[in-house]
Amino acid sequence: MPETASTTRAPDALLPSLAPLLHEWLPRQRWFAGKGRRVTGFTLDAATELLPLDGAGPGLVHLLVRVEQPGRPAGTPADCYQLLLGVRTQLPPRLAPALIGRIRQGPLAGRAVYEGLRDPRLAGLLYERLRTPGRTGPLRFHATTALPPALAPRMLDAEQSNSSLVYGDSFILKIFRRVSPGANPDLELPLALSRAGCARVPAPVAWYESGASTLGVLQPYLRDSRDGWRLALDALADGREFTTEARALGRATAEVHLALAQALPTRRLARSETEQLAAAMDRRLHAAAQAVPALLPHVPALRAVFAAASGGAAVQRIHGDLHLGQTLRGSDGGWAVIDFEGEPAKPLDERRSPQPTVRDVAGMLRSFDYAARTHRPWNAEWASRCRAAYCTGYAEVAGTDPREDPALLRAYETDKAVYEVVYEARHRPDWLPVPMSAIERLATR
């Protein structure tokens, strides 16, 4: 590469000079998980110059920064975030929306600092680094195949917990903003599925990491696909059924589950372990009812739902956050499943733990209900038919119907609906009737 990279030369002075800017900028980012809690300080885990900061052109520094905030459980480390910051003497007008601020002190005093991923030159440099596997300071770059050169980058704006760059409509790079030690499931599981020959998931072609943490994954970009959520809403708007698509999606889900069971260990929970799962659901219900009093009248019936799920259950690696928005349907009608990161708010160890497959099924069933509720008038039967078709398609491939274990499926649906109640009450009160209607249904049937 003509432009060299190295570990930054003055890391001790760099972070104090950036801290005043980060105090203001970080809490405003959609992917920042600590909203609502004040930032009290920063600790630098690593700083790597991917483009020299003292050159005539723009510089690019990669940072792993821990953000200190009050209210963290004792003994747990502060959240660590991945930042890619551009540095220029003068910021071109086209990059003005990316500006973080101008540094007042330290080695970069007087320079403008900005979101580097929004600079095509710097985003292109990251792709070129992925094309040339090797090491740059603490960063390690890997590739499974030769990648074409010089693909124009563009940043996507739709994501909540991560950032993504599309390169030439050929590849998409997901950059994990909050990072934890351990393989990220969004790399680990697609790699395992690829090795198992499962074509339902885009196979990673490159990735980069630091220590034990996965930092970013490059996969094929399915540019001719549409996500399942949008397709379901279109069907509702047009007054069309969605059962054919739902049945095919059930089949695709089962294919993914079977491939994961083939590629990674499985086991069966003892009855005591299933009881522990039910007890955890019960605790979440108790906390949710304290936060949202509308749940209180339903608590006894919902506790009985959880108590009924006491038998042994098979567990394996699963998607962990499956819903219509995590699926893509190609122009050929085939379904792909994406975003295996799991629920980003949960600890990485929990997201990597084996779970019953009905947890994924329950997430998709709830998604059909959400889709139906976006349409006026609400068509409950549309959702019911989609749910049945999805389970039928799943059974056709898996050989077992998720409805054959109604207690466990109902428990996971209920647990998901309880989570939704808290989320909607906090963030979208107008949507609260959607999960509350599910709570009423699950508590009474």
Coordinates of C-alpha atoms in Angstrom, one line a residue:
M1 CA 0.0 0.0 0.0
P2 CA 1.4 3.4 -0.8
E3 CA 0.0 5.0 2.3
T4 CA 1.4 3.4 5.5
A5 CA -0.3 2.7 8.7
S6 CA 1.1 2.2 12.2
T7 CA 0.2 2.3 15.9
T8 CA -0.2 6.0 16.7
R9 CA 2.8 7.7 18.1
A10 CA 1.3 9.7 20.9
P11 CA -1.7 7.8 22.3
D12 CA -1.4 9.3 25.8
A13 CA -1.8 12.8 24.4
L14 CA -4.4 11.8 21.8
L15 CA -7.3 10.8 24.0
P16 CA -7.3 13.9 26.3
S17 CA -7.3 16.1 23.2
L18 CA -10.3 14.2 21.8
A19 CA -12.3 13.8 25.0
P20 CA -14.1 17.2 25.0
L21 CA -15.4 16.4 21.4
L22 CA -16.3 12.8 22.3
H23 CA -18.3 14.0 25.3
E24 CA -20.6 15.9 23.0
W25 CA -20.6 13.6 20.0
L26 CA -20.8 10.1 21.3
P27 CA -24.1 10.3 23.2
R28 CA -25.8 11.6 20.0
Q29 CA -24.9 8.6 17.9
R30 CA -27.7 6.1 17.2
W31 CA -25.4 3.2 18.0
F32 CA -24.3 4.5 21.4
A33 CA -25.8 2.1 24.0
G34 CA -25.4 4.4 27.1
K35 CA -28.1 7.0 26.3
G36 CA -29.6 8.6 29.3
R37 CA -26.5 8.2 31.5
R38 CA -23.8 10.8 31.7
V39 CA -20.4 10.2 30.4
T40 CA -17.8 10.6 33.1
G41 CA -14.6 9.7 31.3
F42 CA -12.7 7.7 28.6
T43 CA -10.0 5.0 28.6
L44 CA -8.0 4.2 25.5
D45 CA -7.7 0.5 24.7
A46 CA -5.9 0.9 21.4
A47 CA -5.1 3.6 18.8
T48 CA -3.9 2.8 15.3
E49 CA -3.1 5.2 12.5
L50 CA -4.5 3.6 9.3
L51 CA -3.4 6.8 7.5
P52 CA -0.7 9.1 9.1
L53 CA -2.2 11.9 11.0
D54 CA 0.8 14.3 10.3
G55 CA 0.6 13.9 6.5
A56 CA -0.5 16.6 4.0
G57 CA -3.8 14.8 3.2
P58 CA -6.4 13.4 5.5
G59 CA -5.4 11.1 8.3
L60 CA -7.4 8.1 9.7
V61 CA -7.1 6.9 13.2
H62 CA -8.8 3.7 14.6
L63 CA -9.7 3.8 18.2
L64 CA -11.0 1.4 20.8
V65 CA -12.3 3.6 23.6
R66 CA -13.9 2.6 26.9
V67 CA -16.7 5.0 28.0
E68 CA -17.1 5.4 31.7
Q69 CA -20.7 5.9 32.9
P70 CA -22.3 5.6 36.3
G71 CA -24.7 2.8 37.1
R72 CA -22.5 0.0 35.7
P73 CA -22.7 -3.3 37.7
A74 CA -19.8 -3.8 40.0
G75 CA -17.0 -5.8 38.4
T76 CA -18.1 -5.3 34.9
P77 CA -15.9 -3.3 32.4
A78 CA -17.0 -0.1 30.8
D79 CA -18.5 -0.4 27.3
C80 CA -15.8 -0.4 24.6
Y81 CA -16.6 1.4 21.3
Q82 CA -14.9 1.3 17.9
L83 CA -14.3 4.7 16.3
L84 CA -12.8 5.5 12.9
L85 CA -11.9 9.2 13.0
G86 CA -10.8 11.3 10.0
V87 CA -8.4 14.2 10.7
R88 CA -8.0 17.2 8.3
T89 CA -6.6 20.7 8.5
Q90 CA -9.6 21.9 6.4
L91 CA -12.8 20.0 6.1
P92 CA -14.3 20.1 2.6
P93 CA -18.0 21.4 2.5
R94 CA -19.2 18.0 1.3
L95 CA -17.9 16.5 4.6
A96 CA -19.4 19.2 6.8
P97 CA -22.2 16.9 8.1
A98 CA -19.6 14.5 9.4
L99 CA -17.8 17.0 11.5
I100 CA -17.2 16.1 15.1
G101 CA -15.3 19.2 16.1
R102 CA -12.0 21.0 16.0
I103 CA -9.3 20.0 18.5
R104 CA -8.1 22.8 20.8
Q105 CA -5.1 21.1 22.4
G106 CA -2.6 18.3 22.1
P107 CA -0.8 16.8 19.1
L108 CA -3.7 17.6 16.7
A109 CA -4.5 21.1 17.9
G110 CA -6.3 23.1 15.2
R111 CA -7.2 20.1 13.1
A112 CA -10.8 19.1 12.3
V113 CA -12.0 15.7 13.5
Y114 CA -14.9 13.9 11.7
E115 CA -16.6 10.6 11.1
G116 CA -14.1 8.9 8.9
L117 CA -16.6 6.4 7.4
R118 CA -18.4 9.3 5.7
D119 CA -15.2 10.2 3.7
P120 CA -15.1 8.0 0.5
R121 CA -11.3 8.2 0.5
L122 CA -11.0 6.8 4.1
A123 CA -13.8 4.3 3.7
G124 CA -12.1 3.1 0.5
L125 CA -8.8 2.7 2.5
L126 CA -10.6 0.4 5.0
Y127 CA -11.7 -1.8 2.1
E128 CA -8.2 -1.9 0.6
R129 CA -6.9 -3.0 3.9
L130 CA -9.3 -5.9 3.9
R131 CA -8.1 -6.8 0.5
T132 CA -4.6 -7.3 1.9
P133 CA -4.7 -9.7 4.8
G134 CA -2.2 -9.1 7.6
R135 CA -1.6 -7.0 10.7
T136 CA -1.5 -3.3 11.4
G137 CA -0.6 -2.7 15.0
P138 CA -3.3 -4.6 17.1
L139 CA -5.6 -4.9 14.1
R140 CA -5.7 -8.2 12.1
F141 CA -7.3 -8.4 8.7
H142 CA -8.5 -11.7 7.1
A143 CA -10.0 -12.6 3.7
T144 CA -11.3 -15.9 2.4
T145 CA -11.1 -14.9 -1.3
A146 CA -9.5 -12.4 -3.6
L147 CA -11.5 -9.1 -3.7
P148 CA -11.7 -6.7 -6.6
P149 CA -10.0 -3.4 -6.2
A150 CA -11.3 0.2 -6.1
L151 CA -15.0 -0.3 -5.3
A152 CA -16.7 3.0 -4.5
P153 CA -18.0 3.1 -0.9
R154 CA -21.3 4.6 0.5
M155 CA -22.5 4.6 4.0
L156 CA -25.9 3.3 5.0
D157 CA -28.0 5.4 7.4
A158 CA -30.6 2.9 8.5
E159 CA -28.8 0.9 11.2
Q160 CA -29.3 1.4 14.9
S161 CA -26.5 -0.5 16.7
N162 CA -23.8 -0.7 14.1
S163 CA -22.5 1.1 10.9
S164 CA -22.4 -0.3 7.4
L165 CA -20.6 0.5 4.2
V166 CA -21.6 -0.7 0.8
Y167 CA -18.8 -1.1 -1.7
G168 CA -19.8 -0.9 -5.4
D169 CA -23.1 -2.7 -4.8
S170 CA -21.0 -5.8 -4.4
F171 CA -20.1 -6.1 -0.7
I172 CA -21.4 -4.8 2.6
L173 CA -19.1 -4.2 5.5
K174 CA -20.7 -4.2 8.9
I175 CA -18.7 -2.4 11.5
F176 CA -19.5 -3.3 15.1
R177 CA -19.5 -0.2 17.2
R178 CA -19.8 -1.7 20.7
V179 CA -17.3 -4.5 20.9
S180 CA -16.7 -7.3 23.5
P181 CA -14.1 -10.0 23.8
G182 CA -15.0 -13.1 21.8
A183 CA -16.1 -14.0 18.3
N184 CA -19.1 -12.0 17.2
P185 CA -22.0 -14.3 16.2
D186 CA -22.4 -12.3 13.0
L187 CA -19.1 -13.7 11.9
E188 CA -19.0 -17.0 13.7
L189 CA -22.4 -18.3 12.6
P190 CA -22.3 -17.3 8.9
L191 CA -18.8 -18.9 8.6
A192 CA -20.1 -22.1 10.2
L193 CA -23.1 -22.1 7.9
S194 CA -20.9 -21.5 4.8
R195 CA -18.8 -24.5 5.8
A196 CA -21.9 -26.5 6.2
G197 CA -23.0 -25.6 2.7
C198 CA -26.0 -23.6 3.7
A199 CA -26.8 -21.1 0.9
R200 CA -29.4 -19.2 2.9
V201 CA -26.8 -16.8 4.5
P202 CA -24.3 -14.6 2.7
A203 CA -20.8 -16.1 3.5
P204 CA -18.2 -13.7 5.0
V205 CA -15.5 -12.9 2.5
A206 CA -13.3 -10.8 4.9
W207 CA -13.2 -9.5 8.4
Y208 CA -11.0 -7.7 10.9
E209 CA -10.4 -8.0 14.6
S210 CA -8.3 -6.9 17.5
G211 CA -7.4 -9.3 20.3
A212 CA -10.3 -11.6 20.8
S213 CA -12.9 -9.0 19.5
T214 CA -14.5 -9.1 16.1
L215 CA -14.6 -5.5 14.7
G216 CA -16.1 -5.8 11.2
V217 CA -17.4 -8.4 8.7
L218 CA -17.5 -8.0 4.9
Q219 CA -20.2 -10.1 3.0
P220 CA -21.8 -10.1 -0.4
Y221 CA -24.4 -7.3 -0.8
L222 CA -27.7 -8.7 -2.0
R223 CA -28.6 -5.6 -3.9
D224 CA -31.6 -7.1 -5.8
S225 CA -33.3 -8.2 -2.5
R226 CA -36.0 -6.7 -0.4
D227 CA -36.4 -7.2 3.3
G228 CA -39.3 -9.2 4.6
W229 CA -40.8 -6.4 6.7
R230 CA -41.2 -4.2 3.7
L231 CA -42.6 -7.0 1.6
A232 CA -45.2 -7.9 4.3
L233 CA -46.3 -4.2 4.6
D234 CA -46.7 -4.0 0.8
A235 CA -48.8 -7.1 0.8
L236 CA -51.0 -5.6 3.5
A237 CA -51.3 -2.3 1.7
D238 CA -52.3 -4.2 -1.5
G239 CA -54.8 -6.4 0.3
R240 CA -52.8 -9.5 -0.6
E241 CA -52.1 -12.7 1.3
F242 CA -48.6 -13.3 2.5
T243 CA -48.9 -17.0 3.3
T244 CA -46.9 -18.3 0.3
E245 CA -44.0 -16.1 1.3
A246 CA -44.4 -17.0 5.0
R247 CA -44.4 -20.7 4.3
A248 CA -41.2 -20.4 2.2
L249 CA -39.6 -18.3 5.0
G250 CA -40.5 -21.0 7.5
R251 CA -38.7 -23.5 5.2
A252 CA -35.6 -21.2 5.0
T253 CA -35.5 -20.8 8.8
A254 CA -35.6 -24.6 9.3
E255 CA -32.8 -25.0 6.8
V256 CA -30.6 -22.6 8.8
H257 CA -31.4 -24.3 12.0
L258 CA -30.6 -27.7 10.6
A259 CA -27.3 -26.5 9.2
L260 CA -26.4 -24.9 12.5
A261 CA -27.1 -28.1 14.3
Q262 CA -24.9 -29.9 11.9
A263 CA -22.0 -27.4 12.1
L264 CA -22.0 -26.7 15.9
P265 CA -22.6 -28.6 19.1
T266 CA -26.1 -29.4 20.3
R267 CA -27.4 -30.8 23.6
R268 CA -30.6 -31.3 25.6
L269 CA -31.4 -29.3 28.6
A270 CA -32.2 -31.0 31.9
R271 CA -35.6 -30.3 33.4
S272 CA -33.8 -28.1 36.0
E273 CA -32.2 -26.0 33.3
T274 CA -35.6 -25.5 31.5
E275 CA -37.0 -24.4 34.9
Q276 CA -34.2 -21.9 35.2
L277 CA -35.1 -20.5 31.7
A278 CA -38.7 -20.1 32.9
A279 CA -37.6 -18.5 36.1
A280 CA -35.5 -15.9 34.2
M281 CA -38.6 -15.2 32.1
D282 CA -40.6 -14.7 35.3
R283 CA -38.0 -12.3 36.6
R284 CA -38.2 -10.2 33.4
L285 CA -42.0 -10.2 33.7
H286 CA -41.7 -8.9 37.3
A287 CA -39.4 -6.1 36.3
A288 CA -41.5 -5.2 33.3
A289 CA -44.7 -5.0 35.4
Q290 CA -43.0 -2.6 37.7
A291 CA -42.0 -0.4 34.7
V292 CA -45.4 -0.7 32.9
P293 CA -48.4 -1.0 35.2
A294 CA -50.6 -2.1 32.4
L295 CA -49.0 -5.5 32.7
L296 CA -50.0 -6.0 36.3
P297 CA -53.5 -7.5 35.8
H298 CA -52.0 -10.2 33.5
V299 CA -49.0 -11.2 35.7
P300 CA -50.7 -14.3 37.4
A301 CA -51.7 -15.7 34.0
L302 CA -48.4 -15.0 32.4
R303 CA -46.5 -16.6 35.3
A304 CA -48.5 -19.7 34.7
V305 CA -47.5 -19.6 31.0
F306 CA -43.8 -19.7 32.0
A307 CA -44.3 -22.3 34.7
A308 CA -45.9 -24.6 32.1
A309 CA -42.6 -24.7 30.1
S310 CA -40.9 -27.0 32.5
G311 CA -40.0 -30.0 30.3
G312 CA -36.6 -30.7 28.8
A313 CA -35.7 -29.0 25.6
A314 CA -33.1 -29.4 22.8
V315 CA -30.7 -26.4 22.4
Q316 CA -28.3 -25.3 19.7
R317 CA -26.9 -22.1 18.2
I318 CA -29.7 -20.0 16.7
H319 CA -30.1 -16.6 15.1
G320 CA -31.2 -15.0 18.4
D321 CA -33.1 -12.0 17.1
L322 CA -35.1 -13.3 14.2
H323 CA -37.9 -11.1 12.7
L324 CA -39.0 -10.0 9.2
G325 CA -36.5 -7.3 9.0
Q326 CA -33.7 -9.8 9.3
T327 CA -34.7 -11.6 6.1
L328 CA -34.2 -10.7 2.4
R329 CA -36.1 -12.1 -0.5
G330 CA -34.3 -12.2 -3.8
S331 CA -35.7 -11.6 -7.3
D332 CA -35.8 -15.4 -7.7
G333 CA -38.2 -15.6 -4.7
G334 CA -35.6 -17.3 -2.5
W335 CA -35.2 -16.1 1.1
A336 CA -31.9 -15.2 2.9
V337 CA -31.4 -14.7 6.6
I338 CA -29.0 -12.0 7.8
D339 CA -27.7 -10.2 10.9
F340 CA -26.8 -13.1 13.2
E341 CA -25.4 -10.7 15.9
G342 CA -28.3 -11.5 18.2
E343 CA -29.8 -8.8 20.5
P344 CA -27.0 -6.3 20.8
A345 CA -28.1 -5.1 24.2
K346 CA -27.5 -8.6 25.7
P347 CA -24.0 -9.7 26.8
L348 CA -21.9 -11.5 24.2
D349 CA -21.7 -14.7 26.2
E350 CA -25.5 -14.9 26.4
R351 CA -25.9 -14.3 22.6
R352 CA -23.4 -17.1 21.9
S353 CA -25.1 -19.6 24.2
P354 CA -27.2 -22.5 22.7
Q355 CA -31.0 -21.8 22.8
P356 CA -34.2 -23.7 21.8
T357 CA -35.0 -23.1 18.2
V358 CA -38.5 -22.1 19.1
R359 CA -37.0 -18.8 20.4
D360 CA -36.3 -17.8 16.7
V361 CA -39.7 -19.1 15.7
A362 CA -41.4 -17.0 18.4
G363 CA -39.6 -13.9 17.2
M364 CA -40.9 -14.4 13.7
L365 CA -44.4 -15.0 14.9
R366 CA -44.4 -11.8 16.8
S367 CA -43.1 -10.0 13.7
F368 CA -46.1 -11.1 11.6
D369 CA -48.3 -9.7 14.4
Y370 CA -46.4 -6.4 14.3
A371 CA -46.7 -6.2 10.5
A372 CA -50.5 -6.7 10.6
R373 CA -50.9 -4.0 13.3
T374 CA -49.3 -1.4 11.1
H375 CA -52.3 -1.6 8.7
R376 CA -55.7 0.0 9.3
P377 CA -58.0 -1.7 9.9
W378 CA -56.0 -4.3 11.8
N379 CA -56.3 -7.6 10.2
A380 CA -55.7 -10.2 12.9
E381 CA -56.7 -13.1 10.6
W382 CA -53.9 -12.0 8.1
A383 CA -51.3 -12.4 10.9
S384 CA -52.8 -15.7 12.1
R385 CA -52.7 -17.2 8.6
C386 CA -49.1 -16.1 8.1
R387 CA -48.1 -17.6 11.5
A388 CA -49.7 -20.9 10.6
A389 CA -48.1 -20.9 7.1
Y390 CA -44.7 -20.1 8.6
C391 CA -44.9 -23.0 11.1
T392 CA -46.1 -25.4 8.3
G393 CA -43.1 -24.5 6.1
Y394 CA -40.8 -24.9 9.0
A395 CA -42.2 -28.4 9.8
E396 CA -41.8 -29.5 6.1
V397 CA -38.1 -29.1 6.4
A398 CA -37.3 -29.7 10.0
G399 CA -39.6 -32.7 10.4
T400 CA -41.1 -31.3 13.6
D401 CA -43.7 -28.6 13.9
P402 CA -42.9 -25.9 16.5
R403 CA -46.5 -26.0 17.5
E404 CA -46.0 -29.6 18.8
D405 CA -44.4 -28.0 21.9
P406 CA -47.0 -25.4 22.6
A407 CA -45.9 -24.7 26.2
L408 CA -42.4 -23.7 25.2
L409 CA -43.4 -21.8 22.1
R410 CA -46.1 -19.9 24.1
A411 CA -43.5 -19.1 26.8
Y412 CA -41.0 -17.6 24.3
E413 CA -43.8 -15.7 22.5
T414 CA -44.9 -14.3 25.9
D415 CA -41.3 -13.4 26.9
K416 CA -40.9 -11.6 23.6
A417 CA -44.2 -9.7 24.0
V418 CA -43.2 -8.7 27.6
Y419 CA -40.0 -7.2 26.2
E420 CA -41.9 -5.4 23.5
V421 CA -44.3 -3.9 26.1
V422 CA -41.3 -2.3 27.9
Y423 CA -39.7 -1.1 24.7
E424 CA -42.8 0.5 23.3
A425 CA -43.8 2.1 26.6
R426 CA -40.3 3.8 26.8
H427 CA -39.8 4.7 23.1
R428 CA -43.0 4.5 21.1
P429 CA -46.1 4.8 23.4
D430 CA -48.4 4.9 20.4
W431 CA -47.3 1.3 19.6
L432 CA -48.0 -0.1 23.0
P433 CA -51.3 -1.6 22.0
V434 CA -49.5 -4.0 19.6
P435 CA -47.7 -6.1 22.3
M436 CA -50.5 -5.5 24.8
S437 CA -52.9 -7.3 22.5
A438 CA -50.5 -10.2 22.3
I439 CA -50.2 -10.2 26.1
E440 CA -54.0 -10.4 26.4
R441 CA -54.2 -13.3 23.9
L442 CA -51.3 -15.2 25.4
A443 CA -52.7 -14.7 29.0
T444 CA -56.2 -16.0 28.2
R445 CA -56.0 -18.8 25.7

